Coordinates of C-alpha atoms in Angstrom, one line a residue:
Chain A
M1 CA 5.8 2.3 -5.1
G2 CA 9.1 0.7 -3.9
K3 CA 11.3 -0.9 -6.4
M4 CA 10.8 -4.4 -5.0
I5 CA 7.1 -4.1 -4.9
Q6 CA 7.1 -2.7 -8.4
A7 CA 9.3 -5.6 -9.6
I8 CA 6.9 -8.1 -8.1
A9 CA 3.8 -6.3 -9.5
D10 CA 5.5 -6.4 -12.9
K11 CA 6.1 -10.1 -12.7
A12 CA 2.5 -10.8 -11.7
L13 CA 1.3 -8.6 -14.5
L14 CA 3.4 -10.2 -17.2
Q15 CA 2.4 -13.7 -16.0
K16 CA -1.3 -12.8 -15.7
I17 CA -1.6 -13.7 -12.1
P18 CA -4.6 -12.1 -10.4
W19 CA -2.3 -10.7 -7.7
G20 CA -4.7 -8.2 -6.2
V21 CA -8.4 -8.7 -6.0
Q22 CA -11.2 -6.5 -4.6
F23 CA -14.0 -8.8 -3.3
D24 CA -17.2 -7.0 -2.3
L25 CA -18.9 -9.2 0.2
T26 CA -22.2 -7.3 0.2
M27 CA -24.0 -4.5 -1.4
R28 CA -26.0 -3.8 1.7
C29 CA -24.9 -0.7 3.6
N30 CA -25.9 1.4 6.6
E31 CA -25.0 4.6 4.7
L32 CA -26.5 6.0 1.5
C33 CA -23.4 7.8 0.1
V34 CA -24.4 10.1 -2.8
H35 CA -21.4 9.1 -5.0
C36 CA -21.5 5.3 -4.3
Y37 CA -21.2 2.7 -7.1
R38 CA -23.2 0.0 -5.3
V39 CA -26.5 -1.1 -6.8
E40 CA -28.5 -3.7 -4.7
E41 CA -29.9 -6.4 -6.9
S42 CA -32.7 -8.9 -6.3
R43 CA -30.2 -11.8 -6.9
P44 CA -29.0 -13.5 -3.7
E45 CA -25.6 -12.5 -2.6
L46 CA -22.9 -15.2 -2.3
T47 CA -23.5 -17.5 0.7
T48 CA -20.7 -18.2 3.2
E49 CA -19.9 -21.5 1.5
E50 CA -19.8 -19.8 -1.9
V51 CA -17.5 -17.1 -0.5
Y52 CA -15.2 -19.8 0.9
A53 CA -15.2 -21.5 -2.6
V54 CA -14.2 -18.2 -4.2
L55 CA -11.4 -17.7 -1.6
D56 CA -10.1 -21.2 -2.4
Q57 CA -10.1 -20.5 -6.1
L58 CA -8.4 -17.1 -5.7
A59 CA -5.7 -18.7 -3.5
A60 CA -5.1 -21.4 -6.1
A61 CA -4.9 -18.7 -8.8
G62 CA -2.1 -17.0 -7.0
T63 CA -3.9 -14.0 -5.5
L64 CA -1.9 -12.4 -2.6
Y65 CA -3.6 -9.0 -1.9
L66 CA -7.3 -9.4 -1.1
T67 CA -9.4 -6.4 -0.2
F68 CA -12.8 -7.0 1.3
S69 CA -15.2 -4.2 0.6
G70 CA -18.9 -3.5 -0.1
G71 CA -21.5 -2.2 0.9
E72 CA -20.6 -2.4 4.5
V73 CA -18.7 -5.6 5.2
L74 CA -19.5 -5.6 8.9
L75 CA -23.2 -6.1 8.0
R76 CA -22.3 -9.7 7.1
R77 CA -22.7 -11.9 10.1
D78 CA -20.1 -14.3 8.7
F79 CA -17.6 -11.5 8.1
F80 CA -15.1 -12.8 10.7
A81 CA -15.5 -16.4 9.6
I82 CA -14.6 -15.2 6.1
V83 CA -11.6 -13.2 7.2
E84 CA -10.4 -16.1 9.3
R85 CA -10.7 -18.4 6.2
A86 CA -8.9 -15.9 4.1
R87 CA -6.0 -15.5 6.6
R88 CA -5.7 -19.3 6.8
L89 CA -5.3 -19.3 3.0
R90 CA -2.5 -16.8 3.6
F91 CA -3.9 -13.8 1.8
D92 CA -2.8 -10.3 2.8
V93 CA -6.2 -9.0 3.8
R94 CA -7.3 -5.4 3.8
V95 CA -10.8 -4.2 4.8
K96 CA -12.8 -1.2 3.6
T97 CA -15.5 -0.1 6.0
N98 CA -17.3 3.0 7.2
A99 CA -16.4 1.9 10.8
L100 CA -19.9 2.7 12.1
L101 CA -20.2 -0.8 13.6
V102 CA -16.7 -1.0 15.0
T103 CA -16.5 -1.8 18.7
E104 CA -13.5 -2.6 20.9
E105 CA -14.2 -6.3 20.4
I106 CA -14.4 -6.0 16.6
A107 CA -11.2 -3.9 16.5
R108 CA -9.4 -6.5 18.6
R109 CA -10.5 -9.4 16.4
M110 CA -9.3 -7.6 13.3
V111 CA -5.9 -7.2 14.8
E112 CA -5.8 -10.8 16.1
L113 CA -6.7 -12.1 12.6
G114 CA -3.8 -10.2 11.1
V115 CA -5.8 -7.8 8.8
S116 CA -3.0 -5.7 7.5
Q117 CA -4.9 -2.4 7.0
V118 CA -8.4 -1.0 7.4
D119 CA -9.5 1.7 5.0
I120 CA -12.2 4.0 6.3
S121 CA -14.1 6.6 4.2
V122 CA -14.1 10.1 5.7
Y123 CA -15.5 12.9 3.6
S124 CA -14.9 15.9 5.7
L125 CA -14.3 16.9 9.3
D126 CA -17.4 19.1 9.1
P127 CA -20.3 16.8 10.3
E128 CA -22.7 18.6 8.1
R129 CA -20.6 17.9 5.0
H130 CA -19.7 14.3 5.9
D131 CA -23.2 13.4 6.9
G132 CA -24.5 15.2 3.9
V133 CA -22.5 12.6 1.7
T134 CA -23.5 9.6 3.8
L135 CA -27.1 10.7 4.4
N136 CA -26.7 9.3 7.8
P137 CA -26.9 11.9 10.6
G138 CA -24.2 11.4 13.2
S139 CA -22.1 9.2 11.0
L140 CA -18.9 11.3 11.1
R141 CA -18.7 11.1 14.9
R142 CA -19.3 7.3 14.9
T143 CA -16.9 6.8 12.0
L144 CA -14.1 8.7 13.7
E145 CA -14.8 6.8 17.0
G146 CA -14.5 3.5 15.1
A147 CA -11.3 4.6 13.4
T148 CA -9.8 5.5 16.8
L149 CA -10.9 2.2 18.3
L150 CA -9.1 0.3 15.5
Q151 CA -6.0 2.5 15.8
N152 CA -5.9 2.0 19.6
A153 CA -6.1 -1.8 19.1
G154 CA -3.0 -1.6 17.0
M155 CA -4.5 -1.6 13.5
R156 CA -3.0 0.3 10.7
V157 CA -5.8 2.7 9.6
R158 CA -6.0 4.8 6.5
L159 CA -8.7 7.5 6.1
N160 CA -9.8 7.6 2.5
C161 CA -11.4 10.7 1.1
P162 CA -12.8 10.7 -2.4
L163 CA -12.2 14.2 -3.8
M164 CA -15.5 15.5 -5.1
Q165 CA -17.5 18.7 -5.0
Q166 CA -18.7 18.0 -1.5
T167 CA -15.3 17.2 -0.1
V168 CA -12.7 19.2 -1.9
E169 CA -12.9 22.3 0.2
G170 CA -12.1 20.4 3.4
Y171 CA -9.3 18.1 2.3
Q172 CA -6.5 20.1 3.9
A173 CA -8.2 20.2 7.3
L174 CA -8.7 16.4 7.1
L175 CA -5.2 15.8 6.0
E176 CA -3.7 17.8 8.9
W177 CA -6.2 16.3 11.5
G178 CA -5.5 12.7 10.4
E179 CA -1.7 13.0 10.2
A180 CA -1.5 14.7 13.6
R181 CA -3.3 11.6 15.0
G182 CA -1.1 9.0 13.3
F183 CA -3.6 8.0 10.6
K184 CA -2.5 7.6 7.0
V185 CA -4.7 9.9 4.9
S186 CA -5.4 9.3 1.2
F187 CA -7.3 11.3 -1.4
D188 CA -8.6 10.1 -4.7
P189 CA -10.3 12.2 -7.4
T190 CA -11.7 9.0 -9.0
I191 CA -15.4 8.8 -8.8
T192 CA -16.7 5.5 -10.2
A193 CA -19.9 4.9 -12.2
K194 CA -22.5 2.7 -10.5
S195 CA -22.0 -1.0 -10.7
N196 CA -24.7 -1.3 -13.4
G197 CA -22.9 1.3 -15.5
D198 CA -25.1 4.3 -14.6
P199 CA -22.7 7.3 -14.9
A200 CA -24.7 9.5 -12.5
P201 CA -22.1 9.7 -9.7
L202 CA -19.6 11.2 -12.2
Q203 CA -21.5 14.5 -12.0
L204 CA -20.1 14.8 -8.5
R205 CA -16.5 14.9 -9.7
I206 CA -14.5 18.0 -8.9
S207 CA -15.2 20.8 -11.5
R208 CA -12.8 22.0 -14.1
D209 CA -11.4 24.8 -12.1
Q210 CA -10.9 22.9 -8.9
P211 CA -8.0 20.5 -9.9
C212 CA -5.5 23.4 -10.1
H213 CA -6.5 24.5 -6.6
V214 CA -6.1 20.9 -5.3
L215 CA -3.0 19.8 -7.2
R216 CA -1.1 23.0 -6.3
H217 CA -1.0 21.7 -2.7
P218 CA 2.5 20.2 -2.2
Y219 CA 1.0 17.0 -0.9
F220 CA -1.0 16.2 -4.0
H221 CA 1.5 17.5 -6.5
S222 CA 4.0 14.9 -5.5
A223 CA 1.8 12.2 -4.0
I224 CA -1.7 12.0 -5.3
F225 CA -1.2 10.2 -8.5
P226 CA 2.2 8.4 -8.5
S227 CA 1.2 6.0 -5.7
E228 CA -2.0 5.2 -7.5
A229 CA -0.4 4.7 -10.9
P230 CA -1.0 1.3 -12.3
P231 CA 2.0 -1.0 -12.5
T232 CA 3.4 -1.3 -16.0
P233 CA 6.2 -3.7 -17.0
A234 CA 9.3 -2.5 -18.6
A235 CA 8.8 -2.8 -22.4
P236 CA 11.2 -2.2 -25.2
D237 CA 8.6 -0.1 -27.0
P238 CA 6.6 2.3 -24.8
A239 CA 3.6 1.7 -27.1
D240 CA 3.4 -1.9 -26.0
E241 CA 2.9 -0.9 -22.4
I242 CA -0.3 -2.0 -20.7
P243 CA -2.8 0.8 -19.8
C244 CA -3.3 -0.5 -16.3
G245 CA -3.3 -3.7 -14.2
A246 CA -7.0 -4.4 -14.6
S247 CA -7.4 -7.9 -16.2
H248 CA -3.6 -8.4 -16.2
S249 CA -2.9 -8.7 -12.5
S250 CA -6.1 -7.5 -10.8
C251 CA -9.8 -7.8 -10.9
Y252 CA -13.0 -7.3 -9.0
V253 CA -15.6 -9.9 -7.7
S254 CA -19.0 -8.6 -6.8
P255 CA -21.3 -10.0 -4.0
Y256 CA -23.3 -11.7 -6.6
G257 CA -20.3 -13.6 -7.9
D258 CA -19.8 -11.5 -11.1
V259 CA -16.1 -11.1 -12.1
Y260 CA -15.0 -7.8 -13.6
P261 CA -11.6 -6.6 -14.8
C262 CA -11.9 -3.8 -12.2
V263 CA -14.4 -2.2 -9.9
S264 CA -14.3 0.9 -12.1
M265 CA -14.9 -1.1 -15.3
P266 CA -18.5 -2.3 -15.5
I267 CA -17.8 -5.1 -18.0
P268 CA -19.0 -8.4 -16.5
C269 CA -16.8 -11.3 -17.6
G270 CA -18.6 -14.2 -16.0
N271 CA -20.2 -15.4 -12.8
I272 CA -18.5 -17.7 -10.4
R273 CA -21.7 -19.5 -9.7
Q274 CA -21.6 -20.7 -13.3
R275 CA -17.9 -21.0 -14.2
P276 CA -14.8 -21.4 -12.1
F277 CA -12.9 -18.2 -11.4
L278 CA -9.7 -19.3 -13.2
E279 CA -11.7 -20.1 -16.4
I280 CA -13.2 -16.6 -16.3
W281 CA -9.8 -15.1 -15.6
Q282 CA -8.0 -17.0 -18.3
R283 CA -10.7 -17.5 -21.0
S284 CA -13.6 -15.1 -20.7
E285 CA -14.0 -13.2 -24.0
E286 CA -14.6 -9.9 -22.2
M287 CA -11.5 -10.3 -20.0
L288 CA -9.4 -11.2 -22.9
R289 CA -10.7 -8.2 -24.9
V290 CA -9.7 -5.8 -22.1
R291 CA -6.3 -7.6 -21.8
S292 CA -5.6 -7.2 -25.5
I293 CA -5.5 -3.4 -25.3
F294 CA -2.1 -1.8 -25.2
R295 CA -1.1 1.9 -25.1
K296 CA -0.4 1.7 -28.9
D297 CA -4.1 1.0 -29.4
L298 CA -5.2 4.3 -27.8
P299 CA -5.5 6.5 -30.9
H300 CA -5.7 9.8 -29.0
C301 CA -3.6 9.2 -26.0
R302 CA -0.6 7.7 -27.7
T303 CA 0.3 11.0 -29.4
C304 CA -1.0 13.3 -26.6
A305 CA 1.4 16.1 -25.5
V306 CA 0.7 15.6 -21.8
A307 CA 0.8 11.8 -21.8
D308 CA 3.7 11.7 -19.4
H309 CA 1.5 13.4 -16.8
C310 CA -1.5 11.3 -17.4
S311 CA -3.1 8.6 -15.1
R312 CA -5.8 7.7 -17.5
C313 CA -8.2 5.0 -16.1
P314 CA -9.5 2.8 -18.9
G315 CA -12.6 2.1 -16.9
M316 CA -13.3 5.7 -16.6
A317 CA -12.8 6.2 -20.3
Y318 CA -15.2 3.3 -20.9
V319 CA -17.9 4.8 -18.6
E320 CA -17.5 8.2 -20.1
H321 CA -17.6 7.3 -23.8
G322 CA -18.2 3.6 -24.1
L323 CA -14.7 3.1 -25.4
L324 CA -11.9 1.3 -23.7
T325 CA -9.5 2.9 -26.1
G326 CA -10.7 6.5 -25.8
P327 CA -9.5 9.3 -23.7
S328 CA -11.0 10.1 -20.3
A329 CA -12.1 13.7 -19.8
A330 CA -11.2 13.5 -16.1
A331 CA -7.7 12.2 -16.8
C332 CA -7.1 14.7 -19.6
Q333 CA -8.0 17.5 -17.3
Q334 CA -5.8 16.3 -14.4
A335 CA -2.9 15.6 -16.8
C336 CA -3.1 19.1 -18.2
V337 CA -3.1 20.7 -14.8
K338 CA -0.1 18.5 -13.7
A339 CA 1.7 19.5 -16.9
L340 CA 1.0 23.1 -16.3
L341 CA 2.4 22.7 -12.8
S342 CA 5.5 20.9 -14.0
D343 CA 8.8 22.8 -14.8
T344 CA 9.1 20.9 -18.1
F345 CA 5.8 22.0 -19.5
V346 CA 7.0 25.4 -20.7
K347 CA 9.4 23.7 -23.1
M348 CA 6.7 21.6 -24.6
E349 CA 4.9 22.4 -27.8
V350 CA 1.3 21.3 -27.8
H351 CA 0.2 20.1 -31.2
D352 CA -3.0 18.4 -30.2
A353 CA -5.9 20.8 -30.5
A354 CA -8.1 19.1 -27.9
T355 CA -5.3 19.0 -25.3
A356 CA -4.5 22.7 -26.0
S357 CA -8.1 23.5 -25.6
L358 CA -8.2 21.8 -22.2
I359 CA -5.1 23.6 -21.1
R360 CA -6.5 26.9 -22.0
Q361 CA -9.6 26.2 -20.0
S362 CA -7.6 25.2 -16.9
P363 CA -6.7 28.3 -14.9
A364 CA -2.9 28.4 -14.3
Chain B
M1 CA 21.8 -24.7 16.3
S2 CA 20.4 -28.1 17.4
D3 CA 18.2 -30.1 15.1
R4 CA 15.0 -28.1 15.7
Y5 CA 11.8 -27.9 13.7
P6 CA 11.2 -24.7 11.8
A7 CA 7.6 -23.7 11.5
Q8 CA 6.2 -20.8 9.5
N9 CA 4.4 -18.1 11.4
P10 CA 0.8 -18.7 10.1
R11 CA 0.1 -15.0 10.3
V12 CA 2.5 -14.3 7.4
A13 CA 0.8 -13.8 4.1
Y14 CA 2.6 -15.4 1.2
R15 CA 2.4 -16.7 -2.3
V16 CA 5.0 -18.3 -4.6
L17 CA 5.4 -16.2 -7.8
D18 CA 7.6 -17.6 -10.5
G19 CA 9.5 -19.8 -8.1
S20 CA 10.1 -17.1 -5.5
A21 CA 8.1 -16.7 -2.3
V22 CA 6.7 -13.3 -1.6
L23 CA 6.1 -12.8 2.1
I24 CA 4.3 -10.1 4.0
N25 CA 4.5 -9.8 7.8
P26 CA 1.0 -8.4 8.7
D27 CA 2.4 -7.0 12.0
D28 CA 4.5 -4.4 10.2
S29 CA 3.6 -4.9 6.5
T30 CA 7.2 -5.6 5.6
L31 CA 7.6 -7.4 2.3
Y32 CA 10.2 -10.1 1.6
T33 CA 11.1 -11.9 -1.6
L34 CA 13.0 -15.2 -1.3
N35 CA 15.3 -16.8 -3.8
P36 CA 14.4 -20.3 -5.0
V37 CA 16.4 -22.1 -2.3
A38 CA 15.0 -20.0 0.5
T39 CA 11.6 -20.5 -1.0
R40 CA 12.0 -24.2 -0.7
I41 CA 13.1 -23.9 2.9
W42 CA 10.1 -21.8 3.6
E43 CA 7.8 -24.3 2.0
L44 CA 9.3 -27.1 4.0
A45 CA 9.1 -25.2 7.3
D46 CA 5.9 -26.8 8.3
G47 CA 6.9 -27.7 11.8
Q48 CA 7.0 -31.4 11.0
L49 CA 10.5 -31.6 9.5
P50 CA 13.8 -31.2 11.4
I51 CA 16.5 -28.9 10.0
S52 CA 18.6 -31.9 9.1
E53 CA 15.9 -33.4 7.0
I54 CA 15.3 -30.1 5.2
A55 CA 19.0 -29.8 4.5
R56 CA 19.0 -33.4 3.2
R57 CA 16.2 -32.5 0.8
L58 CA 17.9 -29.3 -0.4
Y59 CA 21.0 -31.4 -1.1
G60 CA 18.9 -33.7 -3.3
E61 CA 16.9 -30.9 -5.1
F62 CA 19.6 -28.2 -5.6
Q63 CA 22.8 -30.3 -5.5
V64 CA 24.0 -28.1 -2.6
E65 CA 26.6 -29.8 -0.4
Q66 CA 24.8 -30.8 2.7
E67 CA 27.2 -29.1 5.0
I68 CA 26.9 -25.8 3.1
A69 CA 23.1 -26.2 2.9
L70 CA 23.0 -26.7 6.6
R71 CA 25.2 -23.7 7.4
D72 CA 23.3 -21.3 5.0
M73 CA 20.0 -22.6 6.2
E74 CA 20.8 -22.0 9.8
A75 CA 21.7 -18.4 9.1
F76 CA 18.4 -18.0 7.1
L77 CA 16.3 -19.6 9.8
Q78 CA 17.9 -17.5 12.6
A79 CA 17.3 -14.3 10.6
F80 CA 13.7 -15.2 9.9
Q81 CA 13.1 -16.2 13.5
E82 CA 14.4 -12.8 14.6
K83 CA 12.0 -11.1 12.2
G84 CA 9.1 -13.1 13.6
L85 CA 8.4 -14.9 10.3
L86 CA 9.0 -18.4 11.7
S87 CA 9.7 -20.2 14.9
L88 CA 12.2 -22.9 15.7
M89 CA 10.6 -25.6 17.9
D90 CA 12.3 -28.3 19.9
H91 CA 9.6 -30.8 18.9
P92 CA 7.0 -31.0 16.2
P93 CA 3.5 -30.0 17.4
E94 CA 2.3 -33.7 17.7
T95 CA 5.0 -34.4 20.3
L96 CA 4.1 -31.2 22.2
H97 CA 0.4 -32.1 22.4
G98 CA 0.8 -35.9 22.5

């Protein structure tokens, strides 16, 4: 993250401005991805007018970065009306899609409306593997066609690949293929629980002996976590640092109007149909509870030997153990591997038994 | 620079954070942060006010000498026009369409 962007993010975080918001417009989808967090409910999704009202409220609250996701956003017939409204309200708009429905006309409209980036999920260049994740035969071919149409129209396109058991073997081929064609390519080992809190998708995370293999790749060792690290303000006491931006400068809004601190943190804080967004953001008991947690409140993590290498996700910790202040096994594992790969680790003395145990279990 | 009418490029995403505007040009994702005076110029660049009127308001709000305000503002507006963040129109939109 550039210094200027970091300074702005810090300012938003300290002032509790919801600077970045992910807004899922629908839970409907034309794929059935095995790892997906979405759970369709019987409640009606927000209408066009209700979405407009949310956008107005987010603009008034100071949100700049707005990511439309789902479900598949292009399944909403009012998608472009919503994007147009958001751009008129001067949001920086990003869109997450599987690109199955992208046509030349759709690509052109996205560019015309000033969408700043489209993120497309690609799981492998092997059709069998990719389609095995989406459970939609032929989806890899159509997704890559959609990505190319967007790129040809002048859109900045990023291919996102969640690193999980089904995708980890093919990441290098995808990286090389994407970069050779001018796409940004991003990998993320974070697999989120379902939106109702069901942790089933977590079973698909890469296994204990795979992170070494992955993180040894020069691309990941330097790039996979730093860019995703949550912004933290400069604090005189490191213990006062904030675990991540969730509830401080970012949040998630579901298609049903529920507001959460983060898409990875299934803690509903209120519904926009019942309370104004700003009231939920500023006064919700749940939001304030998440916001009140500092690094010093993390009993295990604050003394951990590999804390400097850790990108612990509070939402992940909550899903794994029901504790916002507890460690996250996935983060512990990744931190240990990163520590092992760092030059400084050999000089460290590990006092923490649990950490030492994890390190011993991770092949060097 | 004659007394033209600065107008924000409506494609530019922006918010004012702690008195400073944060701008993002969607065409190249470049990010800009403005100081409070530049932020005020940006906010007043609605296509309706001529440069002289904006300078007059800055003089009132920031106690900047009008001549200095005008000179600095012209440099700012020129630079932002070149970056595609705003345009300098000869007339406000009403005149153009009237």
